[in-house]
Amino acid sequence: MLREYTAQPLLTDLYQFTMAYGYWKCGREQTNAVFELYFRENPRGGEFTIFAGLQDCLLFLSKFKLREEDVNFLRKVLPPTTEPGFYDYLRNIDTSAVTLRAVPEGSVVFPKVALLEVEGPLAILQLLETPLLTLVNYASLVATNAARFRLAAGPRKRLLELGLRRAQGPDGGLSASRYSYIGGFDGTSNVIAGKLYGIPLFGSMAHSYITSFTSMSEVKVQTLKPASEGEPEVNFVSLCEKWLFQVCHLLQMPQNRTNSSEFAAFISYAMTYPGHFIALVDSYSVMSSGVPNFCAVSLALHELGYRARGLRLDSGDLLEQSLRIRGCLRTCANQFGVSWLAAVPIIISNSISLNDLIDLQQQDNEVDCIGVGTNLVTCPLQPSLGCVYKLSQVDGKARVKVTEDEGKMTLPGKKAVYRLYGPDGSPFLDLLTLLKEPEPKANEEIECHALTRREAGFRVTAARVGTLHQVYYQHGQLSESLCTTSEIRTHAQNSLDNLAPKHKHLQDPVPYQVAISRKLRDLLNDLIKKSNPSTQCPE
């Protein structure tokens, strides 16, 4: 099921409407223009970004229409000198004259390469700026953050997104769940995200469930039906008590040190979900109470034909405890002949950071699954990707922003973007050219120039050349079918897998090259000279 994004045309900055009025006032509102949306630096010192948010942009464009109540509100907030004819203009605008070209959502992307290119009437494109930036910035940042967490954890650990309660409001929480999944997480605790996007859901219990019990007398239901059909119900409480005695004896732990209220909570939950029993074992003492209680209930479930699904740790030295817990599970599995118990998944949570996952890879541990919340969804080390939306052409004429900060200088003209691949099948360079230039060809020398314009040109030969942009929206209609979240996730993982490992290092990655063609370089230099004749641009 695909969610229809609810962003409205008024989800923008006021100055977009004041500029639109300026265009209308001087008769330029229909002038053809081209804008590009891109970012200047990869997040957190990395060398790649995962592009996300395209689908929401397309849904926003397809439904873009100012309602009468929107126009009436604008009458109240725009200066009283605004002419009535402008409001009539706003009532009638739509995006039928807008064309959007973009990189496929989920692709690995790099700085200065346009993620979106929109072409159409100048005033309308101005109104689209802030919404498009809003829909792409956070989505791409979270997807990239999730991909970095996945790289840190390695391919075999399951990653679960648990950040809804820590996210910046409900929209941020929902977006975080979706784009974390696209970036490589395996599931979420967010139920509405599961409904809307088909993301696998995960959930067990909180400490409040366990601490709500005070004694075994609160376990009102005593019996449990075995998994096999036709078997009579068994007194499950007595069965668990029998197993607790045996487990404590085997592990040489005094049974009177186990917490009876925790035991009651585990039994109650196991009878509620006998085929999906997952217990939180750190409400009291992990090794003296939580683990023996879990093993006893799990062995009782096994006797009735069920399997426990896992146990979760949320405090303490998670890695060291995972080793001790696994030892207990293996001891019980060997002694009681229950082989699956030795491999019960151990799940950890508790403000897990990227550095924690790096440490986890470097240290001995028995962790199978990791729940991540705050440090994933809030992106605390870089809260914004910093995408920008810049004018590149007006009325068929290339435009450039010239600034003393060369990193903020724009690239002029309507462009094509090509991805060049080496013999091993991995990309090694993105090439920006003017749209009217001939396409570069595989197995032929291709002239390239660095973005800084201060380095001499260089030549490369690609084993394969791919066109990065495709048309997604034109004539008021979608040009491509919308992908499911799962399909976008698959593309993201394939795109990232195809990137050379040297560009994916979490520390000191090798820079990925983005270059421009000679014609684009010459156009840029020419426009700079015209904007400031004293500027000297080295060839």
XYZ file of C-alpha atoms in Angstrom:
539
model
C 0.000 0.000 0.000
C 1.424 3.381 -1.001
C 0.873 6.356 1.259
C -0.382 9.520 -0.405
C 1.767 12.282 1.003
C -0.260 15.101 2.557
C 2.123 18.015 1.917
C 0.216 21.113 0.833
C 1.296 23.970 -1.491
C 1.501 26.265 1.549
C 4.263 24.062 2.961
C 6.753 26.664 1.821
C 8.501 29.873 2.822
C 6.700 33.172 2.473
C 9.374 34.602 0.216
C 8.525 32.007 -2.433
C 5.140 33.716 -2.844
C 6.612 37.213 -2.757
C 9.084 36.240 -5.507
C 6.292 34.591 -7.485
C 4.377 37.851 -7.267
C 7.467 39.711 -8.481
C 7.659 37.424 -11.540
C 3.933 37.874 -12.187
C 4.082 41.633 -11.721
C 6.739 42.012 -14.421
C 5.183 39.445 -16.768
C 7.802 36.717 -16.304
C 5.704 34.115 -14.520
C 5.493 31.884 -17.632
C 9.175 32.204 -18.566
C 10.720 28.760 -18.954
C 13.280 27.942 -16.275
C 15.343 25.022 -14.996
C 16.240 24.394 -11.353
C 18.481 21.696 -9.899
C 18.267 20.170 -6.427
C 21.564 18.796 -5.106
C 23.824 18.753 -2.043
C 27.383 20.013 -1.639
C 28.935 17.504 0.784
C 28.280 13.912 1.806
C 27.150 13.602 5.421
C 29.511 12.880 8.301
C 32.692 12.820 6.258
C 31.528 9.897 4.153
C 31.842 9.442 0.412
C 28.308 8.480 -0.542
C 24.691 9.454 0.032
C 21.493 7.463 -0.546
C 18.937 9.509 -2.508
C 15.454 9.243 -1.000
C 12.201 11.188 -1.067
C 11.504 11.091 -4.815
C 8.195 9.300 -4.475
C 6.881 11.887 -2.030
C 8.004 14.635 -4.434
C 6.092 13.021 -7.284
C 2.937 12.624 -5.211
C 3.230 16.252 -4.121
C 3.564 17.459 -7.734
C 0.659 15.346 -8.930
C -1.659 16.899 -6.328
C -0.321 20.451 -6.357
C -3.280 22.842 -6.345
C -4.019 25.913 -4.231
C -7.443 25.739 -2.634
C -9.688 28.745 -2.184
C -8.938 28.772 1.555
C -5.210 28.861 0.728
C -5.659 31.867 -1.557
C -7.779 33.630 1.060
C -5.070 33.062 3.659
C -2.428 34.488 1.324
C -4.580 37.610 0.912
C -4.193 38.153 4.643
C -0.425 37.684 4.868
C 0.881 39.237 1.653
C 1.287 43.032 1.553
C -1.979 44.887 0.877
C -0.446 46.369 -2.273
C -0.525 42.912 -3.910
C -2.822 43.189 -6.928
C -6.034 41.087 -6.987
C -5.051 39.604 -10.354
C -2.205 37.702 -8.692
C -4.686 35.785 -6.556
C -6.641 34.847 -9.664
C -3.374 33.583 -11.113
C -2.717 31.478 -8.015
C -6.186 29.915 -8.198
C -5.459 28.522 -11.642
C -1.872 27.271 -11.410
C -0.922 23.608 -11.429
C 2.103 21.538 -12.423
C 0.912 20.412 -15.856
C 3.757 22.397 -17.480
C 6.423 21.035 -15.133
C 8.874 18.298 -16.113
C 10.872 16.497 -13.457
C 13.953 14.441 -14.245
C 15.673 12.599 -11.432
C 18.056 9.930 -10.283
C 16.152 6.717 -9.398
C 15.209 6.727 -5.733
C 17.521 4.604 -3.614
C 20.556 5.282 -5.801
C 23.977 6.079 -4.384
C 24.620 9.746 -5.225
C 27.398 12.288 -4.835
C 27.872 16.053 -4.282
C 27.015 18.543 -7.033
C 25.097 15.920 -9.024
C 21.460 17.017 -9.410
C 19.122 14.617 -7.624
C 16.174 16.400 -9.218
C 15.987 18.700 -12.220
C 12.701 20.545 -12.675
C 11.770 22.550 -15.741
C 8.720 24.716 -16.286
C 7.213 28.157 -15.624
C 9.523 30.268 -13.476
C 6.968 31.329 -10.868
C 5.657 27.806 -10.309
C 9.146 26.360 -9.984
C 9.878 29.011 -7.377
C 6.869 27.850 -5.352
C 8.131 24.263 -5.519
C 11.560 25.007 -4.017
C 10.927 24.656 -0.300
C 8.541 21.664 -0.491
C 10.924 19.679 -2.684
C 13.857 20.453 -0.392
C 11.773 19.441 2.622
C 10.811 16.131 1.040
C 14.350 15.200 -0.027
C 16.663 16.562 2.688
C 15.606 14.505 5.695
C 14.690 11.421 3.693
C 18.138 11.203 2.100
C 19.911 11.987 5.366
C 18.124 9.235 7.304
C 18.524 6.689 4.509
C 22.260 7.464 4.417
C 22.550 7.311 8.193
C 20.825 3.923 8.127
C 23.179 2.692 5.397
C 26.181 3.687 7.504
C 24.722 1.838 10.497
C 24.291 -1.205 8.270
C 27.908 -1.015 7.103
C 29.080 -0.713 10.713
C 26.989 -3.664 11.886
C 27.909 -5.940 9.004
C 25.548 -8.011 6.850
C 24.641 -10.713 9.393
C 23.247 -8.638 12.264
C 19.561 -7.735 12.145
C 18.904 -4.005 12.586
C 15.616 -2.731 13.979
C 14.494 0.908 13.980
C 12.970 1.836 17.354
C 13.013 5.624 17.083
C 9.373 6.730 16.887
C 9.238 8.050 20.445
C 12.485 9.986 19.913
C 11.738 11.423 16.472
C 10.903 15.038 15.648
C 7.136 14.657 15.707
C 4.841 12.136 13.988
C 5.853 13.046 10.429
C 9.528 12.754 11.338
C 8.877 9.426 13.035
C 7.043 7.995 10.050
C 9.647 9.233 7.590
C 12.446 7.863 9.767
C 10.876 4.405 9.797
C 10.448 4.338 6.044
C 13.823 5.705 5.064
C 15.715 3.674 7.672
C 14.230 0.594 6.034
C 15.265 1.832 2.592
C 18.770 2.460 3.950
C 19.192 -1.136 5.106
C 17.348 -1.744 8.386
C 15.350 -4.959 8.655
C 12.273 -3.782 10.522
C 10.606 -1.189 12.718
C 8.523 -0.923 15.872
C 6.341 1.714 14.165
C 2.958 0.104 13.496
C 1.646 2.767 11.083
C 4.850 2.432 9.025
C 4.214 -1.299 8.836
C 0.672 -0.686 7.626
C 1.493 1.999 5.064
C 4.765 0.661 3.674
C 4.809 -3.057 4.369
C 7.874 -2.770 6.637
C 8.339 -5.842 8.887
C 7.247 -5.048 12.435
C 9.030 -5.957 15.667
C 7.842 -5.711 19.257
C 7.979 -7.577 22.541
C 7.574 -5.965 25.941
C 8.746 -2.980 27.975
C 9.974 -2.840 31.552
C 6.558 -1.567 32.595
C 4.947 -4.883 31.660
C 7.391 -6.773 33.871
C 7.311 -4.389 36.826
C 3.495 -4.324 36.734
C 3.529 -7.840 38.217
C 4.184 -8.304 41.926
C 3.554 -12.029 42.464
C 2.579 -15.298 40.812
C -0.959 -14.840 42.126
C -1.508 -12.256 39.355
C -1.148 -14.923 36.680
C -4.859 -15.656 36.496
C -4.685 -18.165 33.640
C -2.701 -21.237 34.652
C -2.981 -23.541 31.649
C -1.691 -23.513 28.082
C -2.735 -25.643 25.117
C 0.187 -27.465 23.406
C 1.072 -26.618 19.820
C -0.081 -30.029 18.574
C -3.758 -30.357 17.731
C -5.874 -32.473 20.015
C -3.569 -32.314 23.034
C -5.165 -31.374 26.398
C -4.224 -28.170 28.157
C -1.315 -28.320 30.579
C -0.716 -26.430 33.825
C 1.889 -24.128 32.370
C 2.720 -22.360 35.629
C 3.666 -25.621 37.317
C 5.678 -26.660 34.275
C 7.653 -23.391 34.349
C 8.310 -23.783 38.088
C 9.649 -27.295 37.488
C 12.009 -26.030 34.819
C 13.162 -23.064 36.920
C 14.299 -25.457 39.633
C 16.283 -27.506 37.092
C 17.794 -24.447 35.387
C 18.941 -22.854 38.641
C 20.453 -26.141 39.767
C 22.304 -26.555 36.456
C 23.593 -22.967 36.413
C 24.416 -23.120 40.135
C 22.230 -20.113 40.850
C 20.099 -19.952 44.029
C 16.468 -20.092 42.969
C 15.492 -17.686 45.723
C 17.534 -14.965 43.983
C 15.318 -15.033 40.901
C 12.624 -12.387 40.889
C 9.194 -14.010 41.201
C 7.320 -11.013 39.784
C 9.561 -11.087 36.683
C 8.935 -14.821 36.436
C 5.179 -14.178 36.595
C 5.466 -11.569 33.827
C 7.419 -13.951 31.578
C 4.909 -16.757 32.155
C 1.980 -14.456 31.464
C 3.517 -13.156 28.234
C 4.524 -16.642 27.091
C 0.952 -17.898 27.528
C -0.282 -14.873 25.584
C 2.159 -15.391 22.680
C 3.561 -18.913 23.021
C 4.888 -18.922 19.457
C 6.400 -15.417 19.688
C 7.905 -15.240 23.162
C 10.575 -12.534 23.475
C 11.580 -11.401 26.954
C 13.315 -8.306 28.300
C 15.774 -9.722 30.835
C 17.289 -6.661 32.545
C 14.455 -5.337 34.698
C 16.187 -6.715 37.782
C 19.374 -8.830 37.652
C 20.249 -10.152 34.199
C 22.273 -13.208 35.166
C 20.685 -14.009 38.552
C 17.082 -13.553 37.518
C 16.320 -12.556 33.948
C 18.288 -15.296 32.177
C 17.265 -18.259 34.388
C 13.646 -17.102 34.283
C 13.831 -16.849 30.492
C 15.435 -20.285 30.131
C 12.841 -21.904 32.386
C 9.888 -20.441 30.473
C 11.531 -21.268 27.133
C 12.084 -24.911 28.152
C 8.482 -25.151 29.312
C 7.338 -23.783 25.943
C 9.563 -26.322 24.191
C 7.921 -29.147 26.109
C 4.588 -28.029 24.647
C 5.941 -27.712 21.102
C 6.772 -23.979 20.964
C 10.026 -22.039 20.484
C 11.074 -18.828 22.176
C 11.982 -16.119 19.645
C 14.593 -14.148 21.560
C 15.614 -12.130 24.581
C 16.466 -8.441 24.802
C 19.043 -6.480 26.795
C 18.596 -2.754 27.353
C 21.271 -1.812 29.903
C 24.736 -2.591 31.190
C 27.727 -3.899 29.256
C 25.748 -5.303 26.359
C 28.571 -7.133 24.601
C 30.012 -8.774 27.727
C 26.541 -9.789 28.887
C 25.750 -11.292 25.490
C 28.727 -13.657 25.894
C 27.599 -14.759 29.363
C 24.012 -15.195 28.263
C 25.026 -17.290 25.269
C 27.063 -19.490 27.587
C 23.995 -20.100 29.769
C 21.807 -20.836 26.758
C 24.315 -23.355 25.409
C 24.673 -25.034 28.773
C 20.910 -25.471 29.049
C 20.612 -26.574 25.431
C 23.277 -29.266 25.868
C 22.059 -30.512 29.253
C 18.381 -30.706 28.338
C 18.761 -31.727 24.687
C 17.064 -28.605 23.245
C 19.408 -27.612 20.415
C 17.535 -24.522 19.247
C 17.863 -22.885 22.663
C 21.614 -22.424 22.115
C 20.925 -20.170 19.125
C 18.083 -18.057 20.510
C 18.601 -14.504 19.170
C 20.069 -12.014 21.625
C 18.731 -8.516 20.963
C 20.335 -5.352 22.316
C 19.155 -1.747 22.543
C 19.946 1.326 24.708
C 21.016 4.448 22.768
C 23.098 2.472 20.273
C 25.372 4.734 18.192
C 27.402 4.194 15.054
C 30.567 3.926 17.154
C 28.901 1.255 19.285
C 28.338 -0.826 16.150
C 31.944 -0.316 15.059
C 33.048 -1.561 18.488
C 30.664 -4.488 18.194
C 32.371 -5.624 14.994
C 35.782 -5.412 16.630
C 34.954 -7.184 19.914
C 33.753 -10.673 20.764
C 30.010 -10.766 21.226
C 26.976 -12.966 20.755
C 24.575 -10.255 19.596
C 22.201 -11.219 16.800
C 19.922 -8.207 16.553
C 20.299 -4.498 17.370
C 17.563 -1.971 18.061
C 18.512 1.615 17.252
C 16.457 4.704 18.007
C 17.707 8.182 18.894
C 21.058 8.095 17.107
C 19.414 6.886 13.913
C 16.297 9.007 13.535
C 17.617 12.315 14.905
C 20.956 12.149 13.028
C 22.601 14.024 15.938
C 26.079 14.288 14.410
C 24.686 16.001 11.285
C 21.063 17.109 11.532
C 20.760 18.287 7.913
C 22.036 17.098 4.557
C 22.055 20.669 3.263
C 20.392 20.183 -0.114
C 20.027 23.332 -2.221
C 17.755 24.267 -5.134
C 19.509 26.436 -7.680
C 18.581 28.100 -10.948
C 20.619 26.809 -13.906
C 18.744 28.150 -16.953
C 16.159 30.831 -17.787
C 14.478 31.253 -21.156
C 17.008 28.899 -22.728
C 19.995 30.856 -21.367
C 22.418 29.290 -18.870
C 22.650 30.996 -15.490
C 25.304 30.752 -12.789
C 25.676 31.963 -9.225
C 29.156 33.459 -8.792
C 30.395 33.792 -5.241
C 33.650 34.216 -3.360
C 32.927 30.889 -1.682
C 33.777 28.621 -4.599
C 32.040 25.664 -2.960
C 28.734 27.495 -3.361
C 29.219 28.331 -7.028
C 26.592 26.715 -9.234
C 26.982 24.901 -12.542
C 25.139 26.486 -15.471
C 22.805 25.109 -18.092
C 20.555 22.137 -18.599
C 22.682 19.067 -18.072
C 22.955 15.335 -18.506
C 24.605 13.101 -15.912
C 26.462 9.918 -16.777
C 27.851 7.276 -14.455
C 31.068 5.627 -15.634
C 31.816 2.035 -14.641
C 35.108 0.167 -14.542
C 35.862 -3.373 -15.739
C 34.844 -4.767 -12.331
C 31.329 -3.323 -12.766
C 31.615 -0.693 -10.040
C 31.185 3.039 -10.764
C 34.256 5.251 -10.530
C 33.122 8.678 -11.834
C 29.993 10.750 -12.421
C 30.287 13.071 -15.435
C 28.156 16.190 -15.875
C 27.774 17.466 -19.439
C 25.557 19.942 -21.241
C 22.387 18.183 -22.344
C 23.033 18.804 -26.041
C 26.502 17.228 -25.975
C 27.018 13.791 -27.514
C 26.790 10.966 -25.002
C 30.129 9.554 -23.854
C 30.754 6.038 -25.094
C 32.161 2.954 -23.445
C 35.672 1.856 -24.379
C 36.511 5.295 -25.791
C 38.557 8.032 -24.131
C 36.391 10.601 -22.342
C 37.739 14.061 -21.502
C 36.903 15.246 -17.986
C 37.617 18.327 -15.886
C 37.596 18.694 -12.121
C 34.783 20.653 -10.511
C 37.243 23.124 -9.027
C 38.423 24.149 -12.547
C 41.958 24.486 -11.170
C 43.226 21.113 -12.233
C 44.212 20.130 -15.743
C 41.812 18.016 -17.727
C 42.190 14.267 -17.622
C 40.962 11.376 -19.704
C 39.305 8.156 -18.640
C 37.955 5.075 -20.375
C 34.829 3.379 -19.063
C 33.812 -0.230 -19.555
C 30.190 0.898 -19.366
C 28.400 4.260 -19.358
C 24.973 4.701 -17.801
C 22.576 7.649 -17.971
C 21.658 8.666 -14.450
C 18.576 10.864 -14.978
C 15.204 9.794 -16.285
C 11.883 11.607 -16.694
C 9.460 10.871 -13.838
C 6.845 13.618 -14.257
C 5.618 15.402 -17.368
C 2.396 16.986 -18.691
C 0.798 16.706 -15.265
C 1.259 12.938 -15.081
C 3.689 10.421 -13.678
C 5.942 9.033 -16.389
C 7.003 6.034 -14.313
C 5.047 3.769 -11.970
C 5.625 4.418 -8.293
C 7.805 1.792 -6.630
C 6.963 0.127 -3.343
C 9.142 0.863 -0.343
C 10.531 -2.669 -0.571
C 11.487 -2.160 -4.228
C 13.259 1.113 -3.408
C 15.079 -0.650 -0.568
C 16.250 -3.400 -2.907
C 17.562 -0.824 -5.374
C 19.357 1.030 -2.573
C 21.083 -2.123 -1.372
C 22.081 -3.128 -4.899
C 23.393 0.367 -5.621
C 25.422 0.404 -2.419
C 26.713 -3.138 -2.953
C 27.926 -2.083 -6.394
C 29.988 0.796 -4.983
C 33.659 -0.050 -4.444
C 34.502 -0.792 -0.778
C 37.113 1.993 -0.692
C 34.321 4.579 -1.048
C 32.247 2.983 1.747
C 34.817 3.083 4.541
C 33.320 4.734 7.602
C 36.679 6.322 8.358
C 38.950 7.931 5.758
C 37.103 6.729 2.650
C 38.648 7.268 -0.780
C 36.900 10.195 -2.531
C 34.572 9.370 -5.410
C 35.131 11.539 -8.482
C 32.562 13.916 -9.947
C 33.715 15.773 -13.067
C 32.400 18.035 -15.808
C 32.871 18.011 -19.573
C 35.103 20.522 -21.344
C 32.107 22.305 -22.874
C 30.467 22.716 -19.494
C 33.755 23.945 -18.039
C 34.161 26.467 -20.867
C 30.597 27.714 -20.405
C 31.158 28.112 -16.677
C 34.375 30.071 -17.201
C 32.742 32.275 -19.834
C 29.824 33.154 -17.557
C 32.182 33.904 -14.671
C 34.201 36.276 -16.869
C 31.074 38.035 -18.061
C 29.825 38.481 -14.496
C 33.183 39.915 -13.400
C 35.600 40.882 -16.187
C 38.506 41.104 -13.766
C 38.167 37.436 -12.826
C 40.837 35.259 -14.349
C 39.936 31.602 -14.701
C 42.891 29.362 -15.434
C 42.581 26.998 -18.315
